[in-house]
């Protein structure tokens, strides 16, 4: 039996539990060994667990002509709480929500300059060019 088959069998066995349990163990195979520790809670017990919701800040970086365009989805960040700074010495963009850093973007571009920044519908768009270029 292959390693993937063993993992599937393990997942199926663990999913049959109807209470909250922690399982640990080891699976040895011809091509390797897996140590695992899994905590499962049953589904449908009527108890809901509160989790802190941390939004995902999806980021897209693309080249448009001689500029780099960085687009960041910032759900829940208001215009008033948004802060974007650029450290020219380290070529790092820091995005903050009400003073809390939520994203750092390091650029591998020694003479980078943020030429334009727009924020619309909780989407931040930065247009970055070289300092030696006319803009």
Short mmCIF file of C-alpha atoms in Angstrom, two decimals:
data_model
loop_
_atom_site.label_atom_id
_atom_site.label_comp_id
_atom_site.label_asym_id
_atom_site.label_seq_id
_atom_site.Cartn_x
_atom_site.Cartn_y
_atom_site.Cartn_z
CA UNK A 1 0.00 0.00 0.00
CA UNK A 2 1.37 3.40 -1.02
CA UNK A 3 1.87 6.34 1.29
CA UNK A 4 -1.08 8.26 -0.18
CA UNK A 5 -3.34 5.24 0.30
CA UNK A 6 -2.23 5.02 3.93
CA UNK A 7 -3.00 8.71 4.47
CA UNK A 8 -6.46 8.33 2.94
CA UNK A 9 -7.13 5.30 5.16
CA UNK A 10 -5.96 7.27 8.21
CA UNK A 11 -8.17 10.26 7.33
CA UNK A 12 -11.18 8.00 6.86
CA UNK A 13 -10.59 6.25 10.17
CA UNK A 14 -10.20 9.54 12.01
CA UNK A 15 -13.32 11.02 10.43
CA UNK A 16 -15.48 8.22 11.86
CA UNK A 17 -14.95 9.48 15.40
CA UNK A 18 -17.99 11.16 16.99
CA UNK A 19 -16.24 12.97 19.83
CA UNK A 20 -13.37 15.39 20.16
CA UNK A 21 -10.08 13.51 20.25
CA UNK A 22 -6.43 13.98 19.56
CA UNK A 23 -4.62 11.28 17.61
CA UNK A 24 -0.89 10.93 17.19
CA UNK A 25 1.14 8.32 15.44
CA UNK A 26 3.54 7.38 12.75
CA UNK A 27 3.18 5.78 9.34
CA UNK A 28 6.21 4.02 7.89
CA UNK A 29 6.44 3.28 4.23
CA UNK A 30 9.00 2.25 1.67
CA UNK A 31 9.49 5.82 0.52
CA UNK A 32 9.37 7.60 3.87
CA UNK A 33 7.87 8.11 7.30
CA UNK A 34 5.12 10.47 8.44
CA UNK A 35 4.62 11.56 12.05
CA UNK A 36 1.21 13.07 12.67
CA UNK A 37 -0.88 14.71 15.36
CA UNK A 38 -4.53 15.45 14.56
CA UNK A 39 -7.29 16.91 16.72
CA UNK A 40 -10.83 16.20 15.55
CA UNK A 41 -14.12 17.53 16.78
CA UNK A 42 -17.34 15.89 15.72
CA UNK A 43 -19.65 17.62 13.28
CA UNK A 44 -23.22 18.34 14.24
CA UNK A 45 -22.83 18.39 18.01
CA UNK A 46 -24.66 21.71 18.15
CA UNK A 47 -21.63 23.42 19.61
CA UNK A 48 -20.02 26.13 17.55
CA UNK A 49 -16.47 27.11 18.12
CA UNK A 50 -15.57 30.79 17.92
CA UNK A 51 -12.53 31.46 15.79
CA UNK A 52 -10.85 34.74 15.17
CA UNK A 53 -11.51 35.62 11.55
CA UNK A 54 -8.44 36.90 9.76
CA UNK A 55 -9.18 38.11 6.27
CA UNK A 56 -6.97 37.10 3.39
CA UNK A 57 -5.39 39.99 1.57
CA UNK A 58 -5.10 38.62 -1.95
CA UNK A 59 -2.31 40.23 -3.92
CA UNK A 60 -1.61 40.37 -7.65
CA UNK A 61 1.61 41.70 -9.15
CA UNK A 62 1.91 42.20 -12.89
CA UNK A 63 3.98 44.10 -15.42
CA UNK A 64 2.23 46.80 -17.47
CA UNK A 65 4.62 48.42 -19.92
CA UNK A 66 7.51 49.83 -17.92
CA UNK A 67 5.55 49.77 -14.64
CA UNK A 68 4.85 47.18 -12.00
CA UNK A 69 1.18 47.12 -10.98
CA UNK A 70 0.42 45.77 -7.50
CA UNK A 71 -3.24 45.12 -6.64
CA UNK A 72 -4.23 44.17 -3.09
CA UNK A 73 -7.74 43.16 -2.01
CA UNK A 74 -8.31 44.70 1.46
CA UNK A 75 -11.71 43.51 2.70
CA UNK A 76 -12.98 45.44 5.71
CA UNK A 77 -10.32 48.18 5.53
CA UNK A 78 -11.83 51.67 5.45
CA UNK A 79 -10.33 54.63 3.62
CA UNK A 80 -9.73 56.41 6.92
CA UNK A 81 -7.81 53.49 8.46
CA UNK A 82 -5.67 52.63 5.43
CA UNK A 83 -2.02 53.67 5.48
CA UNK A 84 0.52 52.83 2.77
CA UNK A 85 4.19 53.71 3.16
CA UNK A 86 7.21 53.02 0.99
CA UNK A 87 10.71 52.72 2.43
CA UNK A 88 13.09 53.68 -0.37
CA UNK A 89 16.15 52.32 1.45
CA UNK A 90 14.74 48.79 1.68
CA UNK A 91 12.31 49.01 -1.28
CA UNK A 92 9.50 47.77 0.97
CA UNK A 93 5.84 48.73 0.79
CA UNK A 94 4.04 48.52 4.15
CA UNK A 95 0.23 48.45 4.25
CA UNK A 96 -1.47 49.17 7.58
CA UNK A 97 -5.05 49.05 8.82
CA UNK A 98 -5.59 51.44 11.77
CA UNK A 99 -1.87 51.28 12.54
CA UNK A 100 -1.60 47.47 12.43
CA UNK A 101 0.66 46.11 9.69
CA UNK A 102 -1.34 43.76 7.49
CA UNK A 103 0.99 43.33 4.52
CA UNK A 104 4.65 43.95 3.63
CA UNK A 105 5.79 43.79 0.03
CA UNK A 106 9.50 43.70 -0.68
CA UNK A 107 10.45 44.89 -4.15
CA UNK A 108 13.60 43.73 -5.92
CA UNK A 109 13.99 47.02 -7.71
CA UNK A 110 16.74 49.35 -6.49
CA UNK A 111 15.31 52.63 -7.84
CA UNK A 112 11.59 51.89 -7.38
CA UNK A 113 9.17 54.79 -6.95
CA UNK A 114 5.43 54.52 -6.25
CA UNK A 115 4.06 56.65 -9.08
CA UNK A 116 0.36 56.30 -8.32
CA UNK A 117 -1.81 54.80 -5.57
CA UNK A 118 -5.59 54.40 -5.77
CA UNK A 119 -8.07 52.83 -3.34
CA UNK A 120 -11.53 52.00 -4.67
CA UNK A 121 -14.06 49.41 -3.41
CA UNK A 122 -11.48 48.08 -0.93
CA UNK A 123 -8.99 47.39 -3.72
CA UNK A 124 -5.59 49.07 -3.45
CA UNK A 125 -3.68 49.56 -6.71
CA UNK A 126 -0.09 50.76 -6.75
CA UNK A 127 1.77 51.68 -9.93
CA UNK A 128 5.51 51.46 -9.47
CA UNK A 129 8.18 52.66 -11.87
CA UNK A 130 11.88 53.37 -11.86
CA UNK A 131 13.22 56.65 -10.47
CA UNK A 132 15.18 57.31 -13.68
CA UNK A 133 12.07 57.12 -15.87
CA UNK A 134 9.94 60.13 -16.67
CA UNK A 135 6.44 59.83 -15.26
#
